[in-house]
PDB file of C-alpha atoms and ligand atoms in Angstrom:
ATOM      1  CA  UNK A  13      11.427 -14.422  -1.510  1.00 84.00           C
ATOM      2  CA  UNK A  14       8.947 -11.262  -1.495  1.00 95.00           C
ATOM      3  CA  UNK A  15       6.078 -11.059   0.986  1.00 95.00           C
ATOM      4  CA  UNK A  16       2.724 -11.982  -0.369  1.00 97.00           C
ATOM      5  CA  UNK A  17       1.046  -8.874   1.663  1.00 98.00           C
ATOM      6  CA  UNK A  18      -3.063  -7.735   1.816  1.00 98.00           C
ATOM      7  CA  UNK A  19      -3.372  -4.468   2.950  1.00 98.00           C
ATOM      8  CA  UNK A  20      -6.888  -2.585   3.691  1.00 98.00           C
ATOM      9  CA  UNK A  21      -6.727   0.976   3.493  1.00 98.00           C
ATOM     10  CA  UNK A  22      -9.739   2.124   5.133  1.00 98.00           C
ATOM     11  CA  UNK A  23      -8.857   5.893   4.174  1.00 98.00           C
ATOM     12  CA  UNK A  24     -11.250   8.009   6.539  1.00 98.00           C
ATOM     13  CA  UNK A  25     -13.853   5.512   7.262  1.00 98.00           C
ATOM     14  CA  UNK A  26     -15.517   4.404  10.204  1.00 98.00           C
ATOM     15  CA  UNK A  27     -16.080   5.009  14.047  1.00 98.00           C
ATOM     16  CA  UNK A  28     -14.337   3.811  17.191  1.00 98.00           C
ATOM     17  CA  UNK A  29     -16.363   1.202  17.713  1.00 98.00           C
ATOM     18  CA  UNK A  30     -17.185   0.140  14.018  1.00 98.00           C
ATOM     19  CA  UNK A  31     -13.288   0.013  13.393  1.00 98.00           C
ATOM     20  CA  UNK A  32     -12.627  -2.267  16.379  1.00 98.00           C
ATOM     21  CA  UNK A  33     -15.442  -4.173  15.764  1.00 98.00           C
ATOM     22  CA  UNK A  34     -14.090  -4.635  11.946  1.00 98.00           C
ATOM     23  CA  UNK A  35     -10.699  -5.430  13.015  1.00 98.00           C
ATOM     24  CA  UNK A  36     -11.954  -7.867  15.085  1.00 97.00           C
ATOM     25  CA  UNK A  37     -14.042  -9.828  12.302  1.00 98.00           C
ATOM     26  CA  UNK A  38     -10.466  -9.664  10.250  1.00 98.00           C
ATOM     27  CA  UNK A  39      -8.774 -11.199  13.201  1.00 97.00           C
ATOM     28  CA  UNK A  40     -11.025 -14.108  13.964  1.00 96.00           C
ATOM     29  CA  UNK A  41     -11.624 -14.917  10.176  1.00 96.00           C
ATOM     30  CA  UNK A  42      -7.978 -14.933   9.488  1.00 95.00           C
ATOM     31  CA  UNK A  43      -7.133 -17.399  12.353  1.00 93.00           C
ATOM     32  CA  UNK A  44      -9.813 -19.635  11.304  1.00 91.00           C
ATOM     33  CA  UNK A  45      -9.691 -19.381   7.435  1.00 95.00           C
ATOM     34  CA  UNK A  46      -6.011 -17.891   6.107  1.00 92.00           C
ATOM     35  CA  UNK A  47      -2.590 -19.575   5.113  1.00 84.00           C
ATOM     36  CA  UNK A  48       0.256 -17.783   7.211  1.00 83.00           C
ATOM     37  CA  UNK A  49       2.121 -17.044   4.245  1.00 90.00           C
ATOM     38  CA  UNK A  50       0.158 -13.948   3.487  1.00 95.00           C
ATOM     39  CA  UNK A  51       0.624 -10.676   5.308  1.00 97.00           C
ATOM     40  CA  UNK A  52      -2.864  -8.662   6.417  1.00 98.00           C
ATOM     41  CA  UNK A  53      -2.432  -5.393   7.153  1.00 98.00           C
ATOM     42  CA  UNK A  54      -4.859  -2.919   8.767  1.00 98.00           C
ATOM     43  CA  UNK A  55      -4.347   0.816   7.574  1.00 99.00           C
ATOM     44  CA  UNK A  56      -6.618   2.672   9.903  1.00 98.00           C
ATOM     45  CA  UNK A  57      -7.067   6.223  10.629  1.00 98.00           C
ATOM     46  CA  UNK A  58      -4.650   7.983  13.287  1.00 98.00           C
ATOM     47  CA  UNK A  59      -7.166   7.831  15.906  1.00 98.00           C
ATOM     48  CA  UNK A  60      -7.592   4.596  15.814  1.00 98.00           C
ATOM     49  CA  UNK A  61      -4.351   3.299  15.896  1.00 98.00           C
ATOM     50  CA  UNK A  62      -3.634   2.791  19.676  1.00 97.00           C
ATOM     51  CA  UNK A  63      -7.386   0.876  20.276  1.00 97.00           C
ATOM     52  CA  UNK A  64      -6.359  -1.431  17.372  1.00 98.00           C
ATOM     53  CA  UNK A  65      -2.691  -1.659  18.343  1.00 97.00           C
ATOM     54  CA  UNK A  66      -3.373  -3.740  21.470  1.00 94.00           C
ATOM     55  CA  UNK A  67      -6.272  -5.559  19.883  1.00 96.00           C
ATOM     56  CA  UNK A  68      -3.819  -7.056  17.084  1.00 96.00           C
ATOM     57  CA  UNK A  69      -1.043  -7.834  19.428  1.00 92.00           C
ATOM     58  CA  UNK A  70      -1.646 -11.464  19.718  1.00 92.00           C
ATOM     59  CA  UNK A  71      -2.586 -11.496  16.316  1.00 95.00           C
ATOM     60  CA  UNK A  72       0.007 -12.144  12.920  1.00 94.00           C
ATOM     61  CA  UNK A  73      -1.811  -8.861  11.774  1.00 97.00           C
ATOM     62  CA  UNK A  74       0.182  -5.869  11.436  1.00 98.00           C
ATOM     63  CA  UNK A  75      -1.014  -2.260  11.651  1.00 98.00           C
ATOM     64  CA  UNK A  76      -0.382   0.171   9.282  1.00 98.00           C
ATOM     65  CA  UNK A  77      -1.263   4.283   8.775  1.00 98.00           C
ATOM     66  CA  UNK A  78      -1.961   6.214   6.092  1.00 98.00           C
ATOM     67  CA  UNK A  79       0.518   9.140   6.247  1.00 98.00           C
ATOM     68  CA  UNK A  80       3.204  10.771   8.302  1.00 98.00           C
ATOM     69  CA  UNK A  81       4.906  14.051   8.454  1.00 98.00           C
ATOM     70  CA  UNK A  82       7.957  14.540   6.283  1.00 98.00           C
ATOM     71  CA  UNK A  83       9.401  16.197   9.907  1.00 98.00           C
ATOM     72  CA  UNK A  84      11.000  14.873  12.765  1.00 98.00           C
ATOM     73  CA  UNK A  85       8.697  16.744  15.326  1.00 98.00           C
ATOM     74  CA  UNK A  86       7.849  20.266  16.376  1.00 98.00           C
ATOM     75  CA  UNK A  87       5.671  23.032  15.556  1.00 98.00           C
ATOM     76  CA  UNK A  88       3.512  21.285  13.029  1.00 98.00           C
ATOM     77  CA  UNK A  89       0.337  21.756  14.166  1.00 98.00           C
ATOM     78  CA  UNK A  90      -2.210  18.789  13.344  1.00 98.00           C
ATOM     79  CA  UNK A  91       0.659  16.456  11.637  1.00 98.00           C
ATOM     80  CA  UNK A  92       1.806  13.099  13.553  1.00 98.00           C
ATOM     81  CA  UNK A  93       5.287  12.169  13.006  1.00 98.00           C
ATOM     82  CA  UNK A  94       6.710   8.395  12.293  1.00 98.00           C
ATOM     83  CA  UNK A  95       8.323   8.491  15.698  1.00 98.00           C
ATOM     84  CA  UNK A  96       5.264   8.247  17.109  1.00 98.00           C
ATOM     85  CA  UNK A  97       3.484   5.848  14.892  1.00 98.00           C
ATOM     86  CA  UNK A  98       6.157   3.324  15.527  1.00 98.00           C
ATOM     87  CA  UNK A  99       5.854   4.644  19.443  1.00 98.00           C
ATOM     88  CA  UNK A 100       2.599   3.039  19.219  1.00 98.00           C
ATOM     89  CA  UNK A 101       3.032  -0.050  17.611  1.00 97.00           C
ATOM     90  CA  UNK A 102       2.462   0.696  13.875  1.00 98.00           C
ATOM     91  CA  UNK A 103       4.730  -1.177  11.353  1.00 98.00           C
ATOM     92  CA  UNK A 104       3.429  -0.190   8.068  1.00 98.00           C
ATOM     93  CA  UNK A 105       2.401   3.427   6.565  1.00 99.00           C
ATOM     94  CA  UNK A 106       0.722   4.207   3.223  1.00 99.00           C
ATOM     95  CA  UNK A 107       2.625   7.027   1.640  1.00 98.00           C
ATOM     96  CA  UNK A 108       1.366   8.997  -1.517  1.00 98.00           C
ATOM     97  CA  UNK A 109      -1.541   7.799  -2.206  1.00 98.00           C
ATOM     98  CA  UNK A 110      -3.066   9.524  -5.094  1.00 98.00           C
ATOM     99  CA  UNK A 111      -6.075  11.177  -2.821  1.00 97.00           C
ATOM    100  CA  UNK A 112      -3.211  12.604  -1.271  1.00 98.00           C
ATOM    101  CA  UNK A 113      -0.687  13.825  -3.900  1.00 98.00           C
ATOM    102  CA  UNK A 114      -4.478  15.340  -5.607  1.00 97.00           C
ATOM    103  CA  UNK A 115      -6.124  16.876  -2.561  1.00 97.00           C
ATOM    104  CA  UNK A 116      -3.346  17.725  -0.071  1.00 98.00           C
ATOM    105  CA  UNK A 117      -0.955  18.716  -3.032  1.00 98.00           C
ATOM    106  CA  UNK A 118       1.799  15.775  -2.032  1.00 98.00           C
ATOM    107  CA  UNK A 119       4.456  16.047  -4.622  1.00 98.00           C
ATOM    108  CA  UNK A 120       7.388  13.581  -5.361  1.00 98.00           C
ATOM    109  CA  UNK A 121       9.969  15.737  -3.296  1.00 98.00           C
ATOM    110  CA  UNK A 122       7.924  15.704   0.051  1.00 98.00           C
ATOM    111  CA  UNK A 123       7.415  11.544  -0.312  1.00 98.00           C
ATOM    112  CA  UNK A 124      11.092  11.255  -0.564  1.00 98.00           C
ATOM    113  CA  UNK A 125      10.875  13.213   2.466  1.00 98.00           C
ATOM    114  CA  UNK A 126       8.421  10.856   3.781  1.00 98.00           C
ATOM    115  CA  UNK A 127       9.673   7.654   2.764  1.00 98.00           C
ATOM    116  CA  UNK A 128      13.060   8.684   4.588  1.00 98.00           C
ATOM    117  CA  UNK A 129      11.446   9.613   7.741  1.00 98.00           C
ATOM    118  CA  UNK A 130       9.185   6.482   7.833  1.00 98.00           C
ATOM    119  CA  UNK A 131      12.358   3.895   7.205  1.00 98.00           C
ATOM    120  CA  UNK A 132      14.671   6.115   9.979  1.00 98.00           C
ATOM    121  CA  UNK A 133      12.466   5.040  12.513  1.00 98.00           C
ATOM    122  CA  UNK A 134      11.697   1.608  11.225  1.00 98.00           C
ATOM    123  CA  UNK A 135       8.769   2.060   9.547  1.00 98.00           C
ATOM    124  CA  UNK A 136       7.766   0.004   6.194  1.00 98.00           C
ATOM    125  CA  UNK A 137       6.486   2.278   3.825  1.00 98.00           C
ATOM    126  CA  UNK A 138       3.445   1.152   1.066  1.00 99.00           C
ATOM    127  CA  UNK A 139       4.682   3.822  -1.230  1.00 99.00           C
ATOM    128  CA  UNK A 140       1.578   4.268  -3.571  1.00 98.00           C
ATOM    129  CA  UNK A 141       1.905   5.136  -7.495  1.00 98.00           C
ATOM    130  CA  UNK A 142       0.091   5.081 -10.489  1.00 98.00           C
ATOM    131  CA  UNK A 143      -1.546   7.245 -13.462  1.00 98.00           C
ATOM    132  CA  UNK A 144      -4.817   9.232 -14.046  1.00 96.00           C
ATOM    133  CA  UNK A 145      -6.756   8.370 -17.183  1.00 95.00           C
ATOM    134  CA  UNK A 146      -5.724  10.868 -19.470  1.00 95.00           C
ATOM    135  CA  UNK A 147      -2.163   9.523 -19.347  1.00 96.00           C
ATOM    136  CA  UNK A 148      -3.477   6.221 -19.950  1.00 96.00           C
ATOM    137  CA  UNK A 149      -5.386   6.711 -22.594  1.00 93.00           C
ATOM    138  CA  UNK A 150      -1.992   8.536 -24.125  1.00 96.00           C
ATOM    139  CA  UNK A 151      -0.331   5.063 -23.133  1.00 96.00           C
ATOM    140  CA  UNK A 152       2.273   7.460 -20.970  1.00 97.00           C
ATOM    141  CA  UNK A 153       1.473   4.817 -17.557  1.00 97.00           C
ATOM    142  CA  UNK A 154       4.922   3.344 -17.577  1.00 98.00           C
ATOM    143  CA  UNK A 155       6.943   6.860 -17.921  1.00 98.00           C
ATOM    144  CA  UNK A 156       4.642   8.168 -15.228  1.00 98.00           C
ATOM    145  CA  UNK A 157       5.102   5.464 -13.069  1.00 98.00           C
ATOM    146  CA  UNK A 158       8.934   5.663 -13.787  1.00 98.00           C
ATOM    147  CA  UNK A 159       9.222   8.859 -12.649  1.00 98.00           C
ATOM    148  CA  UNK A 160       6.933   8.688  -9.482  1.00 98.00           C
ATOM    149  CA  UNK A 161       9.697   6.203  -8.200  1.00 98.00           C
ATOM    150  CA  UNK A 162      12.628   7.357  -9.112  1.00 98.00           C
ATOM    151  CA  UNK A 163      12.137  10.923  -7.833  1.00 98.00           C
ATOM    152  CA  UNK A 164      10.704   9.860  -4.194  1.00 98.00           C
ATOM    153  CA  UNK A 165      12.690   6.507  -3.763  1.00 98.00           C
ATOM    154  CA  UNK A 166      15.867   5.892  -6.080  1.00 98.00           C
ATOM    155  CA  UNK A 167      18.047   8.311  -3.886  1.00 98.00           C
ATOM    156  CA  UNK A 168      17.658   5.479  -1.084  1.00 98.00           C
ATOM    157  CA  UNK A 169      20.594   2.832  -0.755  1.00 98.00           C
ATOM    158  CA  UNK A 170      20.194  -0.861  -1.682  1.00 98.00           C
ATOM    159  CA  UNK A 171      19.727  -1.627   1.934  1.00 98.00           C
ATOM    160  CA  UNK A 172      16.586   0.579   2.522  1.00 98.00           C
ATOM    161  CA  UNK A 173      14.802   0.205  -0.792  1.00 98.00           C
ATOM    162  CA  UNK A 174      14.934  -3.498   0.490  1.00 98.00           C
ATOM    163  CA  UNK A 175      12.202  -2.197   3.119  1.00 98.00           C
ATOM    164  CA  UNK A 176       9.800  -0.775   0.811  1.00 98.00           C
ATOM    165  CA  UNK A 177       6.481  -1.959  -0.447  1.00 98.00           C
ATOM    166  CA  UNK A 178       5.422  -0.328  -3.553  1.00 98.00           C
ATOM    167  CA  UNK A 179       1.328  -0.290  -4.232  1.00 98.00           C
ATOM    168  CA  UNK A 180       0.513  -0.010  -8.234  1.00 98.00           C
ATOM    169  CA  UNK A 181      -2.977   2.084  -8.292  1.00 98.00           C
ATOM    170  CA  UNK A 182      -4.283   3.559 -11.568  1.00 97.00           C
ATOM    171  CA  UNK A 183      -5.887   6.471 -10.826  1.00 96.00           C
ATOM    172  CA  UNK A 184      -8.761   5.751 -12.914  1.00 95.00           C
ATOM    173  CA  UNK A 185      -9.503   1.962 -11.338  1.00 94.00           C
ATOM    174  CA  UNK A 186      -9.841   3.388  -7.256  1.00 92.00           C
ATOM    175  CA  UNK A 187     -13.294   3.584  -5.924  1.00 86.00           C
ATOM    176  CA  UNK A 188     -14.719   3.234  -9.403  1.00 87.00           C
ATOM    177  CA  UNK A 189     -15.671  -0.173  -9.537  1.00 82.00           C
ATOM    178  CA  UNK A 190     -13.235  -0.497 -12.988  1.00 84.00           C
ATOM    179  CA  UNK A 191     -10.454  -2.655 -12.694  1.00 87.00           C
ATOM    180  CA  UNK A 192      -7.263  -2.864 -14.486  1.00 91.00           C
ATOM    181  CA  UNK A 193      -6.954  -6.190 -16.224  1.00 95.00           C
ATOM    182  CA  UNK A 194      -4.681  -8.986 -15.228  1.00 96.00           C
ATOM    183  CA  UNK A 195      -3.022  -8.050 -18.283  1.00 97.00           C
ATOM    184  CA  UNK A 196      -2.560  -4.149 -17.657  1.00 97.00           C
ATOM    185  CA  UNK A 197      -1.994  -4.938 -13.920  1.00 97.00           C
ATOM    186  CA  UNK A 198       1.018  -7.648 -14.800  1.00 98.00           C
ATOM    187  CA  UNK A 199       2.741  -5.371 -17.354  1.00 98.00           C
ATOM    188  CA  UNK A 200       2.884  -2.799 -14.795  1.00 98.00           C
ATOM    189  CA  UNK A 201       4.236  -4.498 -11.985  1.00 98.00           C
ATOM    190  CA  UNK A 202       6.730  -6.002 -14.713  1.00 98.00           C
ATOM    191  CA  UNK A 203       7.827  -2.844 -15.450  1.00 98.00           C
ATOM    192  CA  UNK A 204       8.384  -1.977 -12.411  1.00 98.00           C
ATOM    193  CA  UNK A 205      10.344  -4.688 -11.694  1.00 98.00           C
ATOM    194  CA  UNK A 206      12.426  -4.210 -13.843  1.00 98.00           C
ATOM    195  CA  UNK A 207      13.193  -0.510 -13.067  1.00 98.00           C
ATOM    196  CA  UNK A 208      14.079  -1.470  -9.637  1.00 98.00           C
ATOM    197  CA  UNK A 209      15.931  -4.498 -11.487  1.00 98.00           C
ATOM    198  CA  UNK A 210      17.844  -1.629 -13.079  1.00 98.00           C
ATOM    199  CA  UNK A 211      18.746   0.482 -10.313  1.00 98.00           C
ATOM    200  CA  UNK A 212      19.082  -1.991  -7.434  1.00 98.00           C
ATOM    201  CA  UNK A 213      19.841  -5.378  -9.197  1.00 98.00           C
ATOM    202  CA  UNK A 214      17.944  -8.348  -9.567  1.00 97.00           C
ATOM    203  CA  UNK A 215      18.224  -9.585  -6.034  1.00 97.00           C
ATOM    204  CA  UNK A 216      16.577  -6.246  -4.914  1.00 98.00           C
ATOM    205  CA  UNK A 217      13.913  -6.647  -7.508  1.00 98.00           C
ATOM    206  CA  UNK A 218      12.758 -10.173  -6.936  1.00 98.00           C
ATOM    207  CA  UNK A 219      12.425  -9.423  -3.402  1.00 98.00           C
ATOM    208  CA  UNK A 220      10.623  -6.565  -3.392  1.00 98.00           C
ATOM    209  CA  UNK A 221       6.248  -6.830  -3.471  1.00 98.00           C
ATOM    210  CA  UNK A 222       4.597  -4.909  -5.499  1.00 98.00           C
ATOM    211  CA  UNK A 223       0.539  -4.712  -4.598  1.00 98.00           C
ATOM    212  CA  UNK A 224      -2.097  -3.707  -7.356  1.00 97.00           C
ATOM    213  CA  UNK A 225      -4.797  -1.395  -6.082  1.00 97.00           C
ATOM    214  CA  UNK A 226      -7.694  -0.218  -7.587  1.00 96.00           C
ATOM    215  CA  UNK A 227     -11.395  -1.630  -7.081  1.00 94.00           C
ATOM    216  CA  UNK A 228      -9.730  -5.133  -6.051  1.00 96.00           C
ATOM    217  CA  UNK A 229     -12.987  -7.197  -4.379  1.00 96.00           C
ATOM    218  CA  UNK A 230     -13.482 -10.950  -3.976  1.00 97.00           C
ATOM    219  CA  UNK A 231     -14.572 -11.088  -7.683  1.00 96.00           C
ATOM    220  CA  UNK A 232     -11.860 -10.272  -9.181  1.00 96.00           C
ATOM    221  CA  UNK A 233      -8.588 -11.059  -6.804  1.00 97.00           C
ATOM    222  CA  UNK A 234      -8.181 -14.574  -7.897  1.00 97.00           C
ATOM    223  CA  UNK A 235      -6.792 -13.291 -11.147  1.00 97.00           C
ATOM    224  CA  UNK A 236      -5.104 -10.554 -10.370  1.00 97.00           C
ATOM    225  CA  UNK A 237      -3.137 -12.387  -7.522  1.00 97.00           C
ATOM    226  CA  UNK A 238      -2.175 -14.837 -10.010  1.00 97.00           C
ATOM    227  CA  UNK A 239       0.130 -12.815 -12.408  1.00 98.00           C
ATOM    228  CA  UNK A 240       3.246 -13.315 -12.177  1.00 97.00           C
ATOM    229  CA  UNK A 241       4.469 -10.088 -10.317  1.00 98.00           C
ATOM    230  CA  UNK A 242       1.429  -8.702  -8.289  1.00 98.00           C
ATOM    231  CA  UNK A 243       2.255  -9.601  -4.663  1.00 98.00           C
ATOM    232  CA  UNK A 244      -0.568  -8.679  -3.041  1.00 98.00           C
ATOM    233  CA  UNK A 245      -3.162  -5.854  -3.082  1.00 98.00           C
ATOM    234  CA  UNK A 246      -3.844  -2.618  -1.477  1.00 98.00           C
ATOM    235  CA  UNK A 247      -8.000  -2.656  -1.138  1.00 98.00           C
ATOM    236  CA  UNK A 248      -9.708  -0.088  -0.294  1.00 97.00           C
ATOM    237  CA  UNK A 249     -13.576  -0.166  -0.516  1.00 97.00           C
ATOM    238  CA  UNK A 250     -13.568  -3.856  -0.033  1.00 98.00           C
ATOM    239  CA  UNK A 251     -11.756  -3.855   3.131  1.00 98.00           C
ATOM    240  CA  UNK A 252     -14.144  -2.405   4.759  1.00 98.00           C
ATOM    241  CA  UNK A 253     -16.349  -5.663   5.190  1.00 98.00           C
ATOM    242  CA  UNK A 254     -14.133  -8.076   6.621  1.00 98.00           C
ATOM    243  CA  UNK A 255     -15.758 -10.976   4.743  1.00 98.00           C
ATOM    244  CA  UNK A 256     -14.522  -9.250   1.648  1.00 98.00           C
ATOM    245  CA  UNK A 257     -11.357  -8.510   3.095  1.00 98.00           C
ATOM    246  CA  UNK A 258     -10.827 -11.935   4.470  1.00 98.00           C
ATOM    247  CA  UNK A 259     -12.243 -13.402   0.998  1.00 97.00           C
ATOM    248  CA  UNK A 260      -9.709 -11.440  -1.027  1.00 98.00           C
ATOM    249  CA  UNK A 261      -6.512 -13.204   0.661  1.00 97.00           C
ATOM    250  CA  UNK A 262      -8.535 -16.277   0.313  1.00 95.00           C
ATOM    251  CA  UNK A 263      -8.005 -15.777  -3.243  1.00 93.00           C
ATOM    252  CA  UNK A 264      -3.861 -16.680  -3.058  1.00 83.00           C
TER     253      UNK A 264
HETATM  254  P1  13P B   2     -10.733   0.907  -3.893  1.00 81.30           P
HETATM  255  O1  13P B   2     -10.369  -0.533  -3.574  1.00 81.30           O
HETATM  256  O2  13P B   2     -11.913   1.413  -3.129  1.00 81.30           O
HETATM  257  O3  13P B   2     -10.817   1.145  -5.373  1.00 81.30           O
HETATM  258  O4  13P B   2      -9.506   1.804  -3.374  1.00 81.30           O
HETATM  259  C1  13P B   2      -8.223   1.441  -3.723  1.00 81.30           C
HETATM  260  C2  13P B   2      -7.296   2.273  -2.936  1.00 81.30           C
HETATM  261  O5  13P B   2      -7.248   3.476  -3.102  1.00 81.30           O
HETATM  262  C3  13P B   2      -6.479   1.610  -1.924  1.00 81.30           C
HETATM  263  O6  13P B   2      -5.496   2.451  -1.438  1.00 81.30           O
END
């Protein structure tokens, strides 16, 4: 059965020392307070990763990034490739996320190009979708979605789509403090479902988790974790205070 996973993405947020000192609230509260059925992931900034690597070693919490290079290695100057994020003990990176398909011009193309690089060196990949509010408000949010997988993930076999998380995140519900509904959020991730279901067969599709994203907080995660095909939750804002954080996988 699918992974019930809670992954923070703290995008570029906080210090050294505030980010171990975070990770360490997440760490003790979890031990104390969470079910081991749930996956916490920590998606910190590059220069993070190694101080947090050895302080979640002993821990069931897994370390994620937020990007890689769609290259191997070489003259790339400022990019960090997969080989080394996995050299360093990361299992998990967020790939297109929509800051990063709008303000680093990430197009469907180059996240195939990422997705393939993250899985070749054992990588999972949180492979972020989701429409802006003018497509919405056109109700065009499925076809968009659609497309956003098929063109950067239906090219991989059965095997390796088997390794990917996907993260719903309307465009217009991240960092705005408006939420999809349980209602908008389940249709969604049903949809999705049964695209994958399509391509991949049902097996595939039942075992894949599929987070919601998008102004998630302690308020509201109780019923969003409860439909039916949300597996989880990509959190931004909120996982920033670990009692949030912690409070929001509480909510399973
Ligand atoms: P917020 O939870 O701040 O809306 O951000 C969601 C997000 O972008 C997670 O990747």
């Amino acid at each position: 059965m699918r992974k019930k996973i809670i992954a923070g993405n703290w995008k570029m947020n906080k210090t050294l020392e505030e980010g171990k000192i975070l990770a360490s609230e997440v760490v003790n509260m979890a031990k104390d307070e969470l079910r081991d059925d749930v996956q916490l992931v920590l998606c910190a900034p590059f220069v993070h990763l190694g101080s947090l690597q050895s302080m979640l070693a002993d821990s069931t919490i897994a370390l994620g990034a937020q990007n890689c290079s769609n290259h191997a290695s070489g003259a790339y100057t400022g990019e960090t490739s997969a080989t080394m994020l996995k050299s360093i003990g990361v299992d998990y990176v967020i790939l297109g996320h929509s800051e990063r398909r709008e303000y680093f011009g990430e197009t469907d193309s180059l996240l195939a190009e990422k997705v393939d690089m993250a899985l070749e060196n054992g990588l999972l990949p949180i492979f972020c979708c989701g429409e802006p509010l003018d497509v919405r408000e056109k109700d065009g949010q499925r076809a968009y979605v659609q497309q956003q997988i098929e063109e950067s993930l239906f090219h991989l076999s059965a095997e390796d789509f088997g390794n990917v998380i996907i993260a719903y995140e309307p465009i217009w519900a991240i960092g705005t403090g408006k939420t999809a509904s349980a209602d908008q959020a389940q249709e969604m991730h049903a949809a999705i479902r049964k695209q994958i279901t399509e391509q991949y067969g049902e097996e595939v599709a039942n075992n894949t988790s599929i987070l919601y994203g998008g102004s998630m907080k302690p308020g509201n995660a109780e019923e969003l974790l409860a439909c039916l095909d949300v597996d989880g939750g990509l959190i931004g804002g909120a996982s920033l205070k670990s009692r949030d954080f912690v409070d929001i996988a509480k909510s399973y």
